[in-house]
């Protein structure tokens, strides 16, 4: 029996829904994806500058060298964010701008974020800062990157330098964006920078990222920060056949590696016992990988936080059998072959459910978001939750008048927001939503081929054109209300 994703409409209907008056309507970006100016004002290379030059690693050979030129267009971009109704802006700080080569603090690099924060506050937009959205200084990678425990301590040095300058004006500080990606995609799968395909290295990197998270959280709290957290990309794994023990086991393994590997050390101060068992044969430097976890580490990783950022795009049907009817096959992608990020569980497959997909080949599955939010509420401490990312890539093209109509993105956001609203109605403490992304940008291994923005970017001219979804989102932010779905224009 195949589990079909329940249509969300059955649960929430299609009528008008109203969000709480103080709900945050945000938009998100990340430094390497938008800034460009990679060699200006003292910045030195990050692992993404290096990785994007590896032949075949990024579609089209694209790099972040120019990106959206946000570094130079920041004031007008912030004015556009304000026009589009953003009440908060989630951005990340570039470590190699602030501490080039992980060396001394670079005041010119920090000055950019100083100006950005003032510009946001001047427009009434609350800054939401992420310290690490994947652009590790290459110099640290040369010393082992996140497989080197020392990187966690260098992360503290960098975080303190940022906090010294911005701590008085930024209310919300998140340490990591999606450590699943910066560990398992970067060090096991090789799909992301630094492109290593070293099995258990991904688990070692995950532990050091979590250690860095805990160390920074503790340090910033002792300096008075009181809204601290991190953003996890979580999934909803459903066994293909809930009566097949092999499929059920596969779904458990994905839950362990994608969700609990991060949630448990942060909220429970432990690694999941089943994950340790699944990976007990994996070694790092000829010892069990778990030997990198030292006494006292898990008390650090579980330093209390104040907000949980959830990034959710889709869940997965999961099978433990060799299946060829899987999601994403036939979708375009970089030439360089990545291996499975699910170290120790490489046999797991992800059958397609036949749901509609975005331009990434990702299934559109809003009801999974509702289940995820309920689960977090039921299984983990009840912190305020913010959806710190969701959104969709579609092949948006301006028409002959330069107008960009993106009804599919509006329908996507409408359905995901209905899932959030249902959870809020049921008592889950979700306080805000950050759309990924403010503007089209460098989509990692997919380069500029995938457009997630509310604002279209013409990369030849850098012209910004708000898409119809941007106007729709501005109205949503103004009214706090989703109109009945029959009113969604095509
Ligand atoms: C997330 C990343 C973000 C963006 C979206 C599409 O995994 O955090 O930078 O690339 O996916």
Coordinates of C-alpha atoms and ligand atoms in Angstrom, one line a residue:
X1 CA 0.0 0.0 0.0
X2 CA 1.3 3.4 -0.9
X3 CA 0.6 6.3 1.5
X4 CA -0.8 9.2 -0.4
X5 CA -0.3 12.6 0.9
X6 CA -3.6 13.8 2.2
X7 CA -4.8 16.8 0.3
X8 CA -4.5 19.7 2.7
X9 CA -7.9 21.0 1.5
X10 CA -9.6 18.2 3.4
X11 CA -8.2 19.6 6.6
X12 CA -8.2 23.4 6.2
X13 CA -10.6 24.2 3.4
X14 CA -10.1 27.0 1.0
X15 CA -11.8 29.9 2.7
X16 CA -10.4 33.1 4.0
X17 CA -8.0 32.7 6.9
X18 CA -6.7 35.4 9.2
X19 CA -3.3 35.3 11.0
X20 CA -2.6 36.9 14.4
X21 CA -2.0 40.6 14.2
X22 CA 1.6 40.4 15.4
X23 CA 2.6 37.6 13.0
X24 CA 5.9 38.2 11.4
X25 CA 5.9 38.5 7.6
X26 CA 9.5 38.1 6.6
X27 CA 11.7 37.4 3.6
X28 CA 15.0 35.6 3.7
X29 CA 18.4 35.6 1.8
X30 CA 21.9 34.5 2.5
X31 CA 25.2 36.3 2.0
X32 CA 26.9 34.2 -0.7
X33 CA 23.7 33.9 -2.7
X34 CA 23.1 37.6 -3.2
X35 CA 26.1 39.8 -2.2
X36 CA 28.6 39.4 -5.0
X37 CA 31.7 41.6 -4.4
X38 CA 33.6 38.6 -3.4
X39 CA 37.0 40.3 -3.4
X40 CA 36.1 43.7 -2.1
X41 CA 36.8 45.5 1.2
X42 CA 39.1 42.7 2.4
X43 CA 36.9 39.7 1.9
X44 CA 38.8 36.5 1.0
X45 CA 37.5 33.2 -0.4
X46 CA 34.9 31.0 1.3
X47 CA 34.4 27.3 0.5
X48 CA 31.7 28.3 -2.0
X49 CA 34.1 30.5 -4.0
X50 CA 36.4 27.5 -4.2
X51 CA 33.7 24.8 -4.8
X52 CA 31.9 26.8 -7.5
X53 CA 35.2 26.6 -9.5
X54 CA 35.4 22.9 -9.4
X55 CA 34.4 21.7 -12.9
X56 CA 30.8 20.4 -13.0
X57 CA 30.1 21.3 -9.3
X58 CA 27.7 24.1 -10.1
X59 CA 25.3 24.1 -13.1
X60 CA 26.5 26.4 -15.9
X61 CA 29.8 27.0 -14.1
X62 CA 28.1 29.7 -12.1
X63 CA 29.7 31.4 -9.1
X64 CA 28.7 34.0 -6.6
X65 CA 31.3 36.5 -7.8
X66 CA 28.6 39.0 -8.9
X67 CA 25.3 37.3 -7.8
X68 CA 22.7 40.1 -7.3
X69 CA 25.3 42.8 -6.5
X70 CA 23.5 43.2 -3.3
X71 CA 26.7 44.4 -1.6
X72 CA 26.4 47.6 -3.8
X73 CA 22.7 47.8 -4.1
X74 CA 21.8 47.2 -0.5
X75 CA 20.0 50.5 0.2
X76 CA 17.6 50.1 -2.8
X77 CA 17.1 46.5 -2.0
X78 CA 16.1 47.4 1.6
X79 CA 13.7 50.0 0.2
X80 CA 12.2 47.3 -2.0
X81 CA 11.8 45.0 1.0
X82 CA 9.9 47.7 2.8
X83 CA 7.7 48.4 -0.2
X84 CA 6.9 44.7 -0.3
X85 CA 5.7 44.7 3.2
X86 CA 8.5 42.7 4.9
X87 CA 8.2 43.2 8.7
X88 CA 11.4 41.3 9.2
X89 CA 14.4 40.4 7.0
X90 CA 16.5 37.3 7.6
X91 CA 20.0 37.7 6.2
X92 CA 23.3 36.0 6.9
X93 CA 26.7 37.5 7.6
X94 CA 29.7 36.4 5.6
X95 CA 32.3 35.0 7.8
X96 CA 35.2 35.7 5.3
X97 CA 34.1 39.4 5.2
X98 CA 34.3 39.7 8.9
X99 CA 37.4 37.6 9.6
X100 CA 39.1 37.1 6.2
X101 CA 41.0 33.9 6.2
X102 CA 39.7 33.4 9.8
X103 CA 42.2 36.0 10.9
X104 CA 41.8 39.4 12.6
X105 CA 38.5 41.3 12.4
X106 CA 38.1 43.3 9.2
X107 CA 36.2 46.5 10.1
X108 CA 35.4 47.2 6.5
X109 CA 33.5 43.9 6.1
X110 CA 31.6 44.5 9.3
X111 CA 30.7 48.0 8.2
X112 CA 28.5 46.6 5.5
X113 CA 26.3 44.8 8.0
X114 CA 26.3 47.8 10.3
X115 CA 24.9 49.9 7.4
X116 CA 22.5 47.1 6.5
X117 CA 21.1 46.9 10.0
X118 CA 20.6 50.7 10.2
X119 CA 19.0 50.7 6.8
X120 CA 16.5 48.0 7.9
X121 CA 15.7 49.7 11.2
X122 CA 15.2 53.0 9.4
X123 CA 12.5 51.2 7.3
X124 CA 10.9 49.6 10.3
X125 CA 12.1 46.1 9.4
X126 CA 13.3 43.9 12.2
X127 CA 16.7 42.4 11.4
X128 CA 17.0 38.6 11.8
X129 CA 20.6 37.6 11.6
X130 CA 22.1 34.2 10.7
X131 CA 25.7 33.8 11.6
X132 CA 26.5 30.8 9.4
X133 CA 24.7 30.2 6.1
X134 CA 27.5 27.9 4.7
X135 CA 30.3 30.3 3.6
X136 CA 33.1 29.0 5.7
X137 CA 36.4 30.8 5.1
X138 CA 38.5 28.6 2.8
X139 CA 41.4 29.0 5.1
X140 CA 39.5 27.1 7.8
X141 CA 38.6 24.3 5.3
X142 CA 42.3 24.0 4.5
X143 CA 42.8 23.1 8.2
X144 CA 40.0 20.5 8.0
X145 CA 36.9 22.6 8.0
X146 CA 34.0 21.3 10.2
X147 CA 35.8 18.0 10.6
X148 CA 38.3 19.9 12.8
X149 CA 37.0 20.6 16.3
X150 CA 38.9 23.9 16.4
X151 CA 36.5 25.3 13.7
X152 CA 33.8 25.4 16.4
X153 CA 36.0 27.7 18.5
X154 CA 36.8 29.9 15.5
X155 CA 33.1 30.2 15.0
X156 CA 32.8 31.7 18.5
X157 CA 35.6 34.3 17.7
X158 CA 33.7 35.3 14.6
X159 CA 30.3 35.4 16.3
X160 CA 31.6 37.7 19.0
X161 CA 33.1 40.1 16.5
X162 CA 29.7 40.4 14.8
X163 CA 27.9 40.7 18.1
X164 CA 30.3 43.4 19.4
X165 CA 29.1 45.6 16.5
X166 CA 25.5 44.6 16.0
X167 CA 24.4 43.3 19.4
X168 CA 22.8 46.6 20.3
X169 CA 20.4 46.6 17.3
X170 CA 19.7 43.0 16.1
X171 CA 17.0 41.4 18.2
X172 CA 17.2 37.8 16.9
X173 CA 20.5 35.8 16.5
X174 CA 20.5 32.4 14.9
X175 CA 23.7 30.5 14.8
X176 CA 23.4 27.9 12.0
X177 CA 21.3 27.6 8.9
X178 CA 20.5 24.0 8.0
X179 CA 23.4 22.1 9.5
X180 CA 22.1 19.0 7.7
X181 CA 23.3 20.6 4.5
X182 CA 26.6 22.0 5.7
X183 CA 27.5 18.6 7.2
X184 CA 26.0 15.7 5.3
X185 CA 25.6 17.5 1.9
X186 CA 29.1 19.1 2.2
X187 CA 31.2 16.3 3.7
X188 CA 29.4 13.1 2.9
X189 CA 27.5 13.7 -0.4
X190 CA 29.8 16.2 -1.9
X191 CA 26.8 18.0 -3.4
X192 CA 27.6 21.2 -1.6
X193 CA 30.9 22.9 -0.6
X194 CA 33.5 21.8 0.3
X195 CA 32.5 18.8 -1.9
X196 CA 34.0 16.1 0.2
X197 CA 32.7 12.6 -0.1
X198 CA 34.1 11.1 3.0
X199 CA 31.3 9.1 4.6
X200 CA 31.4 9.6 8.4
X201 CA 33.0 13.0 7.9
X202 CA 29.5 14.4 7.6
X203 CA 28.6 13.1 11.0
X204 CA 31.8 14.5 12.5
X205 CA 31.0 17.9 10.8
X206 CA 27.5 17.8 12.2
X207 CA 28.8 17.4 15.7
X208 CA 31.3 20.2 15.4
X209 CA 28.6 22.5 13.9
X210 CA 26.3 21.7 16.8
X211 CA 29.2 22.3 19.2
X212 CA 29.8 25.7 17.6
X213 CA 26.1 26.4 17.9
X214 CA 26.1 25.7 21.6
X215 CA 29.3 27.6 22.3
X216 CA 28.1 30.6 20.5
X217 CA 24.7 30.4 22.1
X218 CA 26.3 30.4 25.6
X219 CA 28.7 33.2 24.8
X220 CA 26.0 35.5 23.3
X221 CA 23.6 34.8 26.1
X222 CA 26.3 35.8 28.6
X223 CA 26.6 39.1 26.7
X224 CA 22.9 39.8 27.0
X225 CA 21.3 38.3 23.8
X226 CA 17.9 36.9 24.6
X227 CA 16.5 35.7 21.3
X228 CA 18.8 33.0 20.2
X229 CA 18.2 29.9 18.0
X230 CA 19.1 28.1 14.8
X231 CA 17.3 27.1 11.6
X232 CA 16.9 23.4 10.9
X233 CA 15.6 21.9 7.7
X234 CA 13.4 19.1 8.7
X235 CA 11.6 16.5 6.7
X236 CA 8.5 14.3 7.1
X237 CA 9.5 10.8 6.2
X238 CA 6.6 8.4 5.3
X239 CA 7.3 4.7 4.7
X240 CA 6.2 3.7 1.2
X241 CA 4.3 0.8 2.7
X242 CA 3.6 1.2 6.4
X243 CA 3.1 -2.6 6.7
X244 CA 6.5 -3.3 5.2
X245 CA 9.2 -3.5 7.9
X246 CA 12.0 -2.6 5.5
X247 CA 10.2 0.6 4.5
X248 CA 9.4 1.4 8.1
X249 CA 13.0 1.0 9.0
X250 CA 14.1 3.1 6.1
X251 CA 11.8 6.0 7.2
X252 CA 13.1 5.7 10.7
X253 CA 16.7 6.0 9.4
X254 CA 15.9 9.1 7.4
X255 CA 14.1 10.6 10.4
X256 CA 17.3 9.9 12.5
X257 CA 19.8 11.4 10.0
X258 CA 17.7 14.3 8.8
X259 CA 15.8 15.4 11.9
X260 CA 16.8 13.8 15.2
X261 CA 20.6 14.1 14.5
X262 CA 20.1 17.8 15.0
X263 CA 16.9 18.1 17.2
X264 CA 18.1 15.7 19.9
X265 CA 21.5 17.2 20.7
X266 CA 19.9 20.7 20.8
X267 CA 16.8 19.8 22.8
X268 CA 17.7 16.6 24.7
X269 CA 21.4 16.7 25.1
X270 CA 21.9 13.3 23.4
X271 CA 22.3 11.7 20.1
X272 CA 19.5 9.3 19.1
X273 CA 20.4 5.7 20.2
X274 CA 19.1 4.2 16.9
X275 CA 21.3 6.6 14.9
X276 CA 24.3 5.6 16.9
X277 CA 23.5 2.0 16.2
X278 CA 22.9 2.6 12.5
X279 CA 26.3 4.3 12.3
X280 CA 28.3 2.3 14.8
X281 CA 30.4 0.7 12.1
X282 CA 31.5 4.1 10.7
X283 CA 35.0 5.3 11.5
X284 CA 36.7 8.6 11.5
X285 CA 40.5 8.6 11.6
X286 CA 40.4 4.9 12.4
X287 CA 38.2 5.2 15.4
X288 CA 34.5 5.0 15.8
X289 CA 33.2 8.4 14.5
X290 CA 31.4 8.9 17.8
X291 CA 34.7 9.3 19.6
X292 CA 34.8 12.9 18.4
X293 CA 32.0 13.6 21.0
X294 CA 33.8 14.5 24.2
X295 CA 32.5 14.5 27.7
X296 CA 30.5 17.7 28.3
X297 CA 29.9 18.4 24.6
X298 CA 26.2 17.5 24.7
X299 CA 25.7 19.9 27.6
X300 CA 27.0 22.5 25.3
X301 CA 25.0 21.6 22.3
X302 CA 21.8 21.7 24.4
X303 CA 22.4 25.2 25.7
X304 CA 18.9 26.7 26.0
X305 CA 17.6 28.5 23.0
X306 CA 14.6 30.9 22.7
X307 CA 13.3 30.4 19.1
X308 CA 13.3 27.5 16.7
X309 CA 13.7 28.2 13.0
X310 CA 12.1 25.6 10.8
X311 CA 12.9 25.4 7.1
X312 CA 10.5 23.2 5.2
X313 CA 10.1 22.6 1.5
X314 CA 8.8 19.0 1.3
X315 CA 8.7 15.6 3.0
X316 CA 9.5 12.3 1.4
X317 CA 8.0 8.9 0.8
X318 CA 10.8 6.5 1.9
X319 CA 11.5 3.0 0.9
X320 CA 14.2 0.5 2.0
X321 CA 13.9 -1.4 -1.3
X322 CA 15.6 -0.6 -4.6
X323 CA 13.1 1.5 -6.4
X324 CA 13.5 3.3 -9.7
X325 CA 10.3 5.4 -9.6
X326 CA 12.1 8.0 -7.4
X327 CA 11.7 11.8 -7.0
X328 CA 14.1 14.1 -8.8
X329 CA 15.2 11.6 -11.5
X330 CA 15.3 13.3 -14.9
X331 CA 15.4 16.7 -13.2
X332 CA 18.4 18.8 -14.2
X333 CA 21.4 19.2 -11.9
X334 CA 25.1 19.7 -11.7
X335 CA 27.3 17.3 -13.7
X336 CA 29.5 16.3 -10.7
X337 CA 28.1 13.1 -9.2
X338 CA 27.0 13.4 -5.6
X339 CA 26.7 10.3 -3.4
X340 CA 24.0 9.7 -0.8
X341 CA 24.2 12.0 2.2
X342 CA 22.5 9.3 4.3
X343 CA 25.7 7.7 5.5
X344 CA 25.2 4.2 6.8
X345 CA 21.7 4.1 5.1
X346 CA 22.7 4.5 1.5
X347 CA 20.3 1.8 0.4
X348 CA 17.3 4.1 1.1
X349 CA 15.2 5.3 -1.9
X350 CA 12.7 8.1 -2.3
X351 CA 9.8 7.0 -4.5
X352 CA 7.7 9.6 -6.1
X353 CA 4.2 10.1 -4.8
X354 CA 3.1 11.6 -8.1
X355 CA 2.5 15.0 -6.4
X356 CA 3.1 18.1 -8.4
X357 CA 6.7 19.3 -8.2
X358 CA 8.5 22.7 -8.4
X359 CA 11.3 23.5 -10.8
X360 CA 13.7 21.8 -8.3
X361 CA 11.8 18.6 -8.8
X362 CA 10.6 18.9 -5.1
X363 CA 7.2 17.7 -4.3
X364 CA 4.6 20.2 -3.3
X365 CA 3.4 18.8 0.1
X366 CA 1.9 21.4 2.4
X367 CA 0.2 18.8 4.6
X368 CA 3.7 17.6 5.6
X369 CA 4.4 21.0 7.0
X370 CA 1.3 20.7 9.2
X371 CA 2.4 17.3 10.5
X372 CA 5.9 18.5 11.1
X373 CA 4.7 21.5 13.2
X374 CA 2.4 19.2 15.2
X375 CA 5.3 16.8 15.8
X376 CA 7.6 19.5 17.1
X377 CA 4.9 20.7 19.4
X378 CA 4.3 17.1 20.7
X379 CA 7.8 15.8 20.9
X380 CA 10.1 18.8 21.8
X381 CA 10.1 21.8 24.1
X382 CA 7.4 24.2 23.1
X383 CA 9.5 27.2 21.9
X384 CA 8.2 29.9 19.6
X385 CA 8.6 28.5 16.1
X386 CA 9.3 30.6 13.0
X387 CA 9.2 29.2 9.5
X388 CA 12.5 30.7 8.6
X389 CA 12.3 29.3 5.0
X390 CA 9.8 28.0 2.6
X391 CA 9.2 28.9 -1.0
X392 CA 9.4 27.5 -4.5
X393 CA 11.4 27.7 -7.7
X394 CA 9.6 28.2 -10.9
X395 CA 10.9 29.1 -14.4
X396 CA 9.7 32.7 -14.2
X397 CA 10.0 34.7 -17.4
X398 CA 9.1 38.4 -17.9
X399 CA 6.4 38.9 -20.5
X400 CA 6.7 41.4 -23.4
X401 CA 5.8 44.2 -21.0
X402 CA 8.4 43.1 -18.5
X403 CA 5.7 41.8 -16.1
X404 CA 6.4 38.5 -14.3
X405 CA 3.3 36.5 -13.5
X406 CA 3.9 33.6 -11.1
X407 CA 0.6 32.1 -10.1
X408 CA 2.2 28.8 -9.2
X409 CA 4.3 30.5 -6.5
X410 CA 1.2 32.2 -5.1
X411 CA -0.6 28.9 -5.0
X412 CA 2.4 27.2 -3.3
X413 CA 2.7 29.9 -0.6
X414 CA -1.1 30.0 -0.1
X415 CA -1.1 26.2 0.5
X416 CA 1.9 26.2 2.9
X417 CA 0.5 29.1 4.8
X418 CA -2.8 27.3 5.2
X419 CA -0.8 24.5 6.8
X420 CA 0.8 26.9 9.2
X421 CA -2.5 28.5 10.0
X422 CA -4.1 25.2 10.8
X423 CA -1.2 24.4 13.2
X424 CA -1.5 27.9 14.8
X425 CA -5.3 27.3 15.3
X426 CA -4.5 24.0 16.9
X427 CA -2.2 25.6 19.4
X428 CA 1.2 25.3 17.9
X429 CA 3.2 28.5 18.7
X430 CA 4.2 29.6 15.2
X431 CA 4.9 33.3 15.2
X432 CA 6.2 34.1 11.7
X433 CA 7.0 33.1 8.2
X434 CA 10.0 34.0 6.1
X435 CA 9.6 33.5 2.4
X436 CA 12.6 32.1 0.6
X437 CA 13.6 34.2 -1.1
X438 CA 13.4 38.0 -1.4
X439 CA 14.9 37.9 -4.8
X440 CA 16.2 35.3 -7.3
X441 CA 19.7 34.4 -6.4
X442 CA 22.6 31.9 -6.6
X443 CA 20.9 28.6 -5.8
X444 CA 24.0 26.7 -4.7
X445 CA 24.8 23.7 -7.0
X446 CA 22.0 24.8 -9.3
X447 CA 23.6 28.2 -9.9
X448 CA 21.3 30.9 -11.4
X449 CA 19.1 28.3 -13.1
X450 CA 16.6 28.2 -10.3
X451 CA 14.5 31.2 -9.4
X452 CA 13.0 31.3 -5.9
X453 CA 12.5 35.0 -5.6
X454 CA 9.5 37.2 -5.0
X455 CA 11.5 39.6 -7.0
X456 CA 12.8 38.7 -10.4
X457 CA 16.5 39.5 -11.1
X458 CA 17.8 40.1 -14.6
X459 CA 21.4 39.0 -14.2
X460 CA 22.6 41.0 -17.2
X461 CA 21.2 44.3 -16.0
X462 CA 20.5 43.6 -12.3
X463 CA 17.0 45.0 -12.9
X464 CA 14.7 44.0 -10.1
X465 CA 11.1 43.3 -11.0
X466 CA 8.6 42.3 -8.3
X467 CA 6.7 39.3 -9.5
X468 CA 2.9 39.0 -9.0
X469 CA 3.7 36.9 -5.9
X470 CA 5.5 39.9 -4.4
X471 CA 2.5 42.1 -4.7
X472 CA 0.3 39.3 -3.3
X473 CA 2.7 38.9 -0.3
X474 CA 2.7 42.6 0.3
X475 CA -1.1 42.5 0.6
X476 CA -0.9 39.5 2.9
X477 CA 1.5 41.3 5.2
X478 CA -0.7 44.4 5.2
X479 CA -4.0 42.5 5.9
X480 CA -2.7 39.4 7.7
X481 CA -5.3 37.5 5.7
X482 CA -5.3 34.9 3.0
X483 CA -8.3 35.4 0.8
X484 CA -10.4 32.4 -0.3
X485 CA -8.5 30.4 -2.8
X486 CA -11.0 30.9 -5.6
X487 CA -9.8 34.5 -5.7
X488 CA -6.3 33.4 -6.6
X489 CA -5.7 34.8 -10.1
X490 CA -4.0 32.8 -12.8
Ligands
LIG1 C1 17.7 26.0 1.6 C2 18.8 27.0 1.8 C3 18.6 28.3 1.1 C4 18.0 28.0 -0.3 C5 16.8 27.2 -0.3 C6 16.2 26.9 -1.6 O1 18.2 24.7 1.8 O2 18.9 27.3 3.2 O3 19.9 28.9 1.0 O4 19.0 27.6 -1.2 O5 17.1 25.9 0.3

